[in-house]
Amino acid sequence: MKTPESEQFRDSIGTVTKEGKRAWIFPKKPSGKFYRYRKLVSYVLLAFLILAPFVKINGNQFLMFNVMERRFNIFGFPFWPQDFHLFVISMIIGVVFIILFTVAFGRIFCGWICPQTIFLEMVFRRIEYWIDGDRNKQIKLDKQAWNAEKIKKRLLKWSLFLIISFIIANVFLAYLISGDRVLQYIIDGPTSHLSTFISLLIFTAVFYFVFAWFREQVCIIACPYGRLQGVLLDTKSIVVAYDHKRGESENGRKKWRKNEDRTALGHGNCIDCFQCVHVCPTGIDIRNGTQLECINCTACMDECDDVMEKVGYPKGLIRYASEDEITKKEKFKFTARIKGYIAVLAILIGLLTGMLFLRNDVEACVLRLPGQLYEHKDDNIISNVFTYKLINKTTKDINNIHFKLKKHKGIIKLVSTESEFTVPQQGFAEGTLFIEINERDLKSDKNKLFIEVYSGSELIETTTVNFLAPRSY
Ligand code: SF4
Ligand code: SF4
């Protein structure tokens, strides 16, 4: 069955030719109010993205995602492997927040905040406009034979892309292994840390591939968030939308002709100038409705506003609006779905706050030495042997650490010459200890003991162990 003309756009995508090859997008250079705002937001975000792994709060890196060592810092708050559940809850909060935002305001995150868009549209694309010129010049240069001008421009552009990809790879590495380590590795030189340097070159190649070639394909094909859009959006979500009622009217869009009474002819405000299509970085026609490829970058809004101004129609033919606002003139409402997400978000934030409040700076873990039960010593003393591990999550050394039994009479002996020890900042201490208790102070063959961990006279943590004895008393 032949697809109706109005639906034919569904049979193809703007980035693929009829032959199934990649159709390179040459978007027109955006300009206008929203582009100015987006540039300002991008400057702040670029500064944030580049500086975040080098800024510290209380000695902790502001943002770090050390996957290899399972150590994460979020807003200067350190999460250790033992805090993985807290990290997972934080990530879930992030996801729910983005879902809530998407249900209410569409893919606003993609257009304004996503690092892929920020780097591509505000760094790489702007370099391209600077070297190759605007859309028409870029198309001409692309078709041009490899003469001196083209070689010079391509070499300059690709070299700059490579340098910026290398810088981004360094920043990315700082998020993974910490900013301090990256700075130290730079001072030491690449040969001192060859494996890290090779990883850095691989990251550089990946970023170069993404920003110089793959580009909008990330948003269209690779990004899972983009693909979720279909289930998250509804007719009440505010998205970058073409006002088809106004644009098409009864007899559809039509090219602009001076001195023509379009209202009398029943034509809409869209003058079919294709400026919104030419400016689109994902190559779509927003007049076909909300599409998976639309990253809500607002470039078409600016472009259409400019056209409307020139032909004397009100701005906002393409604007932030929901389908219900366009078709039923309905204003934004807090739907049951939005309220539900807000409730889930509030519960998760409450849960995380409570868990963070209860979290200790020091984590103590005392475990029975594998294969050991108990030892019956002289004078009716029962002895059990344990291993301990203390983790210091703070950025200060914790000194004069010693253990005490909370309720039971007995002694704790460390298998070391010192009775007290230090746990280094952001590090750990481990060893073996004996607990000795007189039989007369035991009530059972299995006794739950509370071990208190002190730093000097300050109680910093309490943990429990099972103490085994020969029989029930
Ligand atoms: S820029 Fe505006 S007037 Fe021109 S084609 Fe797009 S929607 Fe129509
Ligand atoms: S349709 Fe408009 S908002 Fe969507 S990606 Fe294209 S230019 Fe950006």
Coordinates of C-alpha atoms and ligand atoms in Angstrom, one line a residue:
M1 CA 0.0 0.0 0.0
K2 CA 1.3 3.4 -0.9
T3 CA 2.0 5.8 2.0
P4 CA -0.1 9.0 1.9
E5 CA 2.0 12.0 1.0
S6 CA 1.6 13.6 4.4
E7 CA 3.0 10.4 6.1
Q8 CA 5.9 9.9 3.6
F9 CA 8.4 11.4 6.0
R10 CA 8.1 8.3 8.1
D11 CA 9.6 6.2 5.4
S12 CA 13.0 7.9 5.6
I13 CA 15.3 9.6 8.0
G14 CA 17.2 12.8 7.3
T15 CA 20.6 11.4 7.9
V16 CA 20.3 8.4 5.5
T17 CA 20.2 8.7 1.7
K18 CA 17.9 6.7 -0.5
E19 CA 20.8 4.4 -1.2
G20 CA 21.2 3.7 2.5
K21 CA 24.3 5.8 2.9
R22 CA 25.0 8.4 5.5
A23 CA 23.6 11.8 4.5
W24 CA 25.9 14.4 6.0
I25 CA 24.1 17.2 7.7
F26 CA 25.2 20.8 7.0
P27 CA 23.1 22.7 9.5
K28 CA 22.7 26.5 9.0
K29 CA 24.5 28.5 11.7
P30 CA 21.8 29.2 14.4
S31 CA 21.2 32.7 15.6
G32 CA 18.6 34.4 17.7
K33 CA 17.4 34.7 21.3
F34 CA 17.4 31.1 22.3
Y35 CA 20.8 30.4 20.7
R36 CA 22.2 33.4 22.7
Y37 CA 20.8 31.9 26.0
R38 CA 22.1 28.4 25.0
K39 CA 25.6 29.9 24.4
L40 CA 25.5 31.4 27.9
V41 CA 24.4 28.2 29.5
S42 CA 27.0 26.3 27.5
Y43 CA 29.9 28.5 28.8
V44 CA 28.8 27.8 32.4
L45 CA 28.5 24.1 31.7
L46 CA 31.8 23.8 29.8
A47 CA 33.5 25.5 32.7
F48 CA 31.8 23.1 35.1
L49 CA 32.5 20.0 33.1
I50 CA 36.2 20.9 32.7
L51 CA 36.8 22.1 36.3
A52 CA 34.7 19.6 38.3
P53 CA 37.4 16.9 38.5
F54 CA 40.0 19.4 39.6
V55 CA 37.9 21.2 42.3
K56 CA 37.9 19.9 45.8
I57 CA 35.5 20.1 48.8
N58 CA 36.9 19.2 52.1
G59 CA 39.8 17.5 50.3
N60 CA 37.4 15.4 48.1
Q61 CA 37.3 15.8 44.4
F62 CA 34.0 17.5 43.4
L63 CA 33.0 14.8 40.9
M64 CA 34.7 11.5 40.4
F65 CA 33.6 8.2 38.9
N66 CA 36.5 5.8 39.6
V67 CA 34.8 2.6 38.3
M68 CA 38.0 0.5 38.6
E69 CA 38.3 1.1 42.4
R70 CA 34.5 1.5 42.8
R71 CA 35.0 5.0 44.4
F72 CA 32.7 7.8 43.5
N73 CA 32.5 11.4 44.6
I74 CA 29.3 13.3 43.9
F75 CA 29.4 17.0 44.7
G76 CA 32.4 16.4 47.0
F77 CA 30.6 13.6 48.8
P78 CA 32.7 10.4 48.7
F79 CA 31.1 7.0 48.1
W80 CA 33.2 4.0 48.9
P81 CA 32.6 0.4 47.7
Q82 CA 30.8 -0.1 51.0
D83 CA 28.5 2.8 50.1
F84 CA 27.6 1.4 46.7
H85 CA 23.9 1.2 47.7
L86 CA 24.0 5.0 48.4
F87 CA 25.6 5.6 45.0
V88 CA 23.0 3.5 43.3
I89 CA 20.2 5.4 45.0
S90 CA 21.8 8.7 43.9
M91 CA 21.9 7.5 40.4
I92 CA 18.3 6.3 40.5
I93 CA 17.4 9.8 41.8
G94 CA 19.2 11.3 38.8
V95 CA 17.3 9.1 36.4
V96 CA 13.9 9.7 38.0
F97 CA 14.7 13.5 38.0
I98 CA 15.4 13.3 34.2
I99 CA 12.3 11.2 33.6
L100 CA 10.2 13.7 35.5
F101 CA 11.7 16.6 33.6
T102 CA 11.2 14.7 30.3
V103 CA 7.5 14.0 31.1
A104 CA 6.9 17.7 31.9
F105 CA 9.3 19.5 29.5
G106 CA 10.4 16.9 26.8
R107 CA 14.0 16.5 25.8
I108 CA 15.0 19.8 27.3
F109 CA 18.0 18.1 28.9
C110 CA 19.4 17.1 25.4
G111 CA 19.2 20.6 23.9
W112 CA 20.5 22.6 26.9
I113 CA 22.5 20.4 29.2
C114 CA 23.8 17.2 27.6
P115 CA 27.6 17.2 27.2
Q116 CA 27.3 15.6 23.8
T117 CA 25.2 18.6 22.5
I118 CA 27.3 21.2 24.4
F119 CA 30.6 19.9 22.9
L120 CA 29.2 19.2 19.4
E121 CA 27.1 22.4 18.9
M122 CA 29.0 24.9 21.0
V123 CA 32.6 23.8 20.4
F124 CA 33.2 21.6 17.4
R125 CA 30.4 23.0 15.2
R126 CA 31.4 26.6 16.0
I127 CA 35.0 25.8 14.9
E128 CA 33.5 24.4 11.7
Y129 CA 31.5 27.5 11.0
W130 CA 34.7 29.6 11.7
I131 CA 36.8 27.6 9.3
D132 CA 34.4 26.3 6.6
G133 CA 31.7 29.0 6.8
D134 CA 28.0 28.6 7.0
R135 CA 25.8 25.9 5.5
N136 CA 26.1 26.9 1.8
K137 CA 29.9 27.3 2.0
Q138 CA 30.2 24.0 3.8
I139 CA 28.2 22.2 1.0
K140 CA 30.3 23.9 -1.7
L141 CA 33.5 23.0 0.1
D142 CA 32.4 19.4 0.5
K143 CA 31.7 19.1 -3.3
Q144 CA 34.8 20.9 -4.2
A145 CA 37.9 18.9 -5.5
W146 CA 40.8 18.5 -3.2
N147 CA 42.5 21.8 -4.0
A148 CA 44.9 23.8 -1.8
E149 CA 42.0 25.7 -0.1
K150 CA 40.2 22.5 0.8
I151 CA 43.3 20.7 2.0
K152 CA 44.3 23.7 4.2
K153 CA 40.8 24.0 5.7
R154 CA 40.4 20.3 6.4
L155 CA 43.9 20.0 7.9
L156 CA 43.3 23.0 10.2
K157 CA 39.8 21.7 11.2
W158 CA 40.9 18.1 11.8
S159 CA 44.0 19.2 13.8
L160 CA 41.9 21.5 16.0
F161 CA 39.3 18.7 16.5
L162 CA 42.1 16.3 17.5
I163 CA 43.6 18.7 20.0
I164 CA 40.2 19.4 21.6
S165 CA 39.5 15.6 21.6
F166 CA 42.8 15.1 23.4
I167 CA 41.9 17.8 26.0
I168 CA 38.4 16.3 26.5
A169 CA 40.1 12.8 26.9
N170 CA 42.3 14.2 29.7
V171 CA 39.3 15.7 31.5
F172 CA 37.4 12.4 31.1
L173 CA 40.4 10.5 32.6
A174 CA 40.4 13.0 35.5
Y175 CA 36.8 12.0 36.2
L176 CA 37.8 8.3 36.1
I177 CA 41.1 8.2 38.0
S178 CA 41.1 11.7 39.8
G179 CA 42.3 15.1 38.7
D180 CA 45.3 14.9 41.0
R181 CA 46.6 11.7 39.4
V182 CA 46.1 13.1 35.9
L183 CA 48.1 16.2 36.8
Q184 CA 50.8 14.1 38.4
Y185 CA 51.0 11.8 35.3
I186 CA 51.3 14.9 33.1
I187 CA 54.3 16.0 35.2
D188 CA 55.8 12.5 35.2
G189 CA 55.5 12.2 31.4
P190 CA 53.7 9.5 29.2
T191 CA 56.5 6.9 29.4
S192 CA 56.1 6.6 33.2
H193 CA 52.5 5.6 32.9
L194 CA 52.3 3.9 29.5
S195 CA 49.1 1.9 30.0
T196 CA 47.2 5.1 31.1
F197 CA 48.7 7.0 28.2
I198 CA 47.4 4.3 25.8
S199 CA 44.0 4.6 27.4
L200 CA 44.1 8.3 26.9
L201 CA 44.9 7.9 23.2
I202 CA 42.0 5.5 22.9
F203 CA 39.6 8.0 24.6
T204 CA 41.0 10.7 22.2
A205 CA 40.2 8.5 19.2
V206 CA 36.7 7.8 20.5
F207 CA 36.0 11.5 21.1
Y208 CA 37.4 12.5 17.7
F209 CA 35.2 9.8 16.1
V210 CA 32.1 11.0 17.9
F211 CA 32.6 14.7 17.4
A212 CA 34.2 14.8 13.9
W213 CA 32.2 12.0 12.3
F214 CA 29.5 10.2 14.3
R215 CA 27.9 13.4 15.6
E216 CA 24.1 13.5 15.6
Q217 CA 24.0 9.7 15.1
V218 CA 24.8 9.5 18.9
C219 CA 21.4 11.2 19.7
I220 CA 19.5 9.3 17.0
I221 CA 21.0 5.8 17.2
A222 CA 23.1 5.3 20.3
C223 CA 21.6 7.3 23.2
P224 CA 19.2 5.2 25.3
Y225 CA 17.6 8.3 26.7
G226 CA 16.6 9.5 23.2
R227 CA 14.9 6.2 22.6
L228 CA 12.9 6.4 25.8
Q229 CA 11.3 9.6 24.6
G230 CA 8.5 7.7 22.9
V231 CA 7.2 6.2 26.2
L232 CA 7.9 9.3 28.3
L233 CA 6.2 12.0 26.3
D234 CA 2.5 12.5 26.1
T235 CA 0.3 15.2 24.7
K236 CA 0.7 17.3 27.7
S237 CA 4.6 17.4 27.6
I238 CA 6.0 20.7 26.6
V239 CA 8.4 20.2 23.6
V240 CA 9.7 22.2 20.7
A241 CA 6.6 22.1 18.6
Y242 CA 5.3 23.4 15.3
D243 CA 1.9 25.1 15.7
H244 CA 0.3 23.1 12.9
K245 CA -3.1 24.8 13.5
R246 CA -1.7 28.2 12.8
G247 CA 1.0 27.0 10.3
E248 CA -1.3 25.0 8.0
S249 CA -4.8 26.6 8.5
E250 CA -7.4 25.1 6.2
N251 CA -5.5 24.9 3.0
G252 CA -2.0 24.2 4.2
R253 CA 1.4 25.9 4.0
K254 CA 2.4 27.9 1.0
K255 CA 5.4 29.8 -0.3
W256 CA 5.4 33.5 0.5
R257 CA 4.1 35.8 -2.3
K258 CA 4.1 39.5 -1.7
N259 CA 0.7 41.2 -1.9
E260 CA -1.2 37.9 -1.6
D261 CA -4.0 37.6 0.9
R262 CA -3.1 34.3 2.5
T263 CA -5.9 34.5 5.0
A264 CA -8.5 34.8 2.3
L265 CA -6.9 31.9 0.4
G266 CA -7.0 29.9 3.6
H267 CA -3.2 29.3 3.9
G268 CA -1.5 29.1 7.2
N269 CA 1.4 31.2 8.5
C270 CA 4.1 28.7 7.4
I271 CA 5.7 30.1 4.2
D272 CA 7.4 26.8 3.5
C273 CA 10.8 28.5 3.5
F274 CA 12.6 25.4 4.9
Q275 CA 14.8 27.5 7.2
C276 CA 13.7 25.4 10.2
V277 CA 14.8 22.3 8.3
H278 CA 18.1 23.8 7.1
V279 CA 19.1 24.8 10.7
C280 CA 18.2 21.5 12.3
P281 CA 21.4 19.7 13.5
T282 CA 19.6 16.3 13.2
G283 CA 18.2 17.0 9.7
I284 CA 14.5 16.7 10.5
D285 CA 11.4 18.7 9.6
I286 CA 9.8 19.7 12.8
R287 CA 6.6 20.4 10.9
N288 CA 6.0 16.6 10.7
G289 CA 5.5 16.6 14.5
T290 CA 7.5 15.5 17.5
Q291 CA 10.1 13.0 16.3
L292 CA 12.7 10.8 18.1
E293 CA 15.5 12.7 16.4
C294 CA 14.5 16.1 17.8
I295 CA 16.9 17.1 20.6
N296 CA 14.9 20.2 21.5
C297 CA 17.8 22.4 20.6
T298 CA 15.5 25.4 19.8
A299 CA 17.5 26.3 16.6
C300 CA 14.3 26.0 14.5
M301 CA 12.4 28.2 17.0
D302 CA 14.9 31.0 16.5
E303 CA 15.0 30.6 12.8
C304 CA 11.2 30.6 12.3
D305 CA 10.8 33.6 14.7
D306 CA 13.2 35.5 12.4
V307 CA 11.2 34.5 9.3
M308 CA 7.9 35.4 11.0
E309 CA 9.4 38.8 11.9
K310 CA 10.4 39.4 8.3
V311 CA 6.9 38.6 6.9
G312 CA 5.1 40.4 9.6
Y313 CA 3.4 37.5 11.4
P314 CA 3.6 37.0 15.2
K315 CA 6.6 34.9 16.4
G316 CA 6.1 31.5 18.0
L317 CA 5.0 29.4 15.0
I318 CA 7.5 27.0 16.3
R319 CA 7.7 27.3 20.1
Y320 CA 7.8 25.5 23.4
A321 CA 4.3 24.0 23.6
S322 CA 2.4 20.8 24.3
E323 CA 0.2 19.1 21.7
D324 CA -2.8 19.9 23.9
E325 CA -1.9 23.5 24.0
I326 CA -1.8 23.7 20.2
T327 CA -5.0 21.7 19.6
K328 CA -7.1 22.4 22.6
K329 CA -5.5 25.6 24.0
E330 CA -4.9 23.9 27.2
K331 CA -2.3 25.4 29.6
F332 CA 0.4 23.3 31.4
K333 CA -1.1 21.2 34.2
F334 CA 0.4 19.0 36.9
T335 CA -0.9 15.6 35.6
A336 CA -1.3 12.5 37.8
R337 CA 1.8 11.1 36.1
I338 CA 3.9 14.1 37.0
K339 CA 2.6 14.1 40.6
G340 CA 3.5 10.4 40.8
Y341 CA 7.1 11.0 39.7
I342 CA 7.4 13.9 42.1
A343 CA 6.2 11.6 45.0
V344 CA 8.7 8.9 44.0
L345 CA 11.5 11.5 43.8
A346 CA 10.6 12.9 47.2
I347 CA 10.7 9.4 48.8
L348 CA 14.0 8.6 47.2
I349 CA 15.6 11.9 48.3
G350 CA 14.2 11.4 51.8
L351 CA 15.7 7.9 51.9
L352 CA 19.1 9.0 50.6
T353 CA 19.2 11.9 53.1
G354 CA 18.4 9.6 56.0
M355 CA 21.0 7.1 54.9
L356 CA 23.6 9.8 54.4
F357 CA 22.8 11.1 57.9
L358 CA 23.3 7.7 59.4
R359 CA 26.5 7.0 57.4
N360 CA 29.8 6.9 59.4
D361 CA 33.0 8.5 58.3
V362 CA 34.7 5.3 59.5
E363 CA 33.6 1.8 58.5
A364 CA 34.6 -1.1 60.7
C365 CA 34.3 -4.7 59.7
V366 CA 35.4 -7.5 62.1
L367 CA 35.1 -11.1 60.8
R368 CA 35.9 -14.5 62.2
L369 CA 39.2 -15.9 60.9
P370 CA 38.1 -18.6 58.4
G371 CA 38.3 -22.1 59.8
Q372 CA 38.7 -21.0 63.4
L373 CA 36.2 -21.7 66.2
Y374 CA 37.5 -21.0 69.7
E375 CA 40.5 -21.9 72.0
H376 CA 40.1 -23.0 75.6
K377 CA 43.0 -21.5 77.5
D378 CA 44.2 -21.7 81.1
D379 CA 42.0 -20.2 83.9
N380 CA 38.8 -20.9 81.9
I381 CA 39.6 -18.3 79.4
I382 CA 37.9 -18.7 76.0
S383 CA 39.6 -17.1 73.0
N384 CA 38.3 -16.3 69.5
V385 CA 40.4 -14.9 66.7
F386 CA 39.1 -12.3 64.2
T387 CA 40.3 -10.2 61.3
Y388 CA 39.4 -6.5 61.2
K389 CA 39.4 -3.9 58.5
L390 CA 38.8 -0.2 59.2
I391 CA 38.1 2.2 56.3
N392 CA 38.7 5.9 56.8
K393 CA 36.4 7.8 54.3
T394 CA 37.6 11.2 55.5
T395 CA 40.5 13.3 54.2
K396 CA 42.3 13.3 57.6
D397 CA 44.3 10.5 59.3
I398 CA 42.5 9.0 62.3
N399 CA 44.9 8.3 65.1
N400 CA 45.0 6.4 68.4
I401 CA 42.6 3.8 67.2
H402 CA 41.8 1.0 69.7
F403 CA 38.9 -1.4 70.4
K404 CA 36.8 -2.0 73.5
L405 CA 34.1 -4.5 74.3
K406 CA 30.8 -2.7 75.1
K407 CA 28.9 -5.1 77.4
H408 CA 31.0 -8.1 78.1
K409 CA 33.9 -8.3 80.4
G410 CA 36.9 -9.4 78.5
I411 CA 39.9 -8.1 76.6
I412 CA 40.8 -7.4 72.9
K413 CA 44.4 -8.1 71.9
L414 CA 45.8 -6.9 68.6
V415 CA 48.3 -9.1 66.9
S416 CA 50.8 -6.3 66.7
T417 CA 53.3 -4.7 69.0
E418 CA 51.3 -1.5 69.3
S419 CA 48.0 -1.4 71.2
E420 CA 46.8 1.6 69.1
F421 CA 47.2 2.4 65.4
T422 CA 46.4 5.0 62.7
V423 CA 44.1 4.7 59.7
P424 CA 45.4 6.9 56.9
Q425 CA 43.1 9.4 55.2
Q426 CA 41.0 7.9 52.4
G427 CA 42.7 4.6 53.3
F428 CA 42.3 1.6 55.5
A429 CA 44.0 -0.5 58.1
E430 CA 43.6 -4.2 58.7
G431 CA 44.9 -6.9 60.9
T432 CA 44.1 -9.7 63.4
L433 CA 42.8 -9.5 66.9
F434 CA 42.0 -11.9 69.7
I435 CA 39.0 -11.6 72.1
E436 CA 39.4 -13.3 75.4
I437 CA 36.5 -13.8 77.8
N438 CA 36.2 -15.9 81.0
E439 CA 33.8 -18.7 80.7
R440 CA 31.8 -17.5 83.7
D441 CA 31.0 -14.3 81.8
L442 CA 29.5 -16.2 78.9
K443 CA 25.9 -17.3 78.7
S444 CA 25.8 -19.3 75.5
D445 CA 27.9 -21.2 72.9
K446 CA 27.1 -18.2 70.6
N447 CA 27.5 -14.8 72.1
K448 CA 26.8 -11.5 70.3
L449 CA 29.5 -9.0 71.2
F450 CA 29.5 -5.3 70.5
I451 CA 33.0 -4.0 69.7
E452 CA 33.5 -0.2 70.1
V453 CA 36.1 1.5 68.0
Y454 CA 37.7 4.6 69.6
S455 CA 40.0 7.3 68.3
G456 CA 41.6 8.5 71.6
S457 CA 38.6 9.0 73.9
E458 CA 36.1 9.5 71.0
L459 CA 33.8 6.6 70.1
I460 CA 33.8 6.5 66.2
E461 CA 32.1 3.2 65.3
T462 CA 30.4 0.2 66.9
T463 CA 30.3 -3.2 65.2
T464 CA 29.2 -6.7 66.2
V465 CA 30.7 -10.2 66.1
N466 CA 29.6 -13.7 67.2
F467 CA 31.9 -15.1 69.9
L468 CA 31.9 -18.9 70.1
A469 CA 32.3 -20.9 73.3
P470 CA 32.3 -24.7 74.0
R471 CA 28.7 -25.1 75.3
S472 CA 25.7 -23.2 76.6
Y473 CA 26.2 -22.2 80.2
Ligands
SF4_1 S1 10.9 28.3 9.3 FE1 8.8 28.7 9.9 S2 7.8 29.5 8.1 FE2 9.7 28.6 7.4 S3 9.2 26.5 6.8 FE3 9.8 26.4 9.0 S4 7.9 26.6 10.1 FE4 7.5 27.3 8.0
SF4_2 S1 13.6 20.1 15.2 FE1 14.2 22.0 16.0 S2 14.5 21.7 18.2 FE2 14.5 19.7 17.2 S3 16.6 19.2 16.8 FE3 15.8 20.2 14.9 S4 16.3 22.3 15.2 FE4 16.5 21.4 17.2

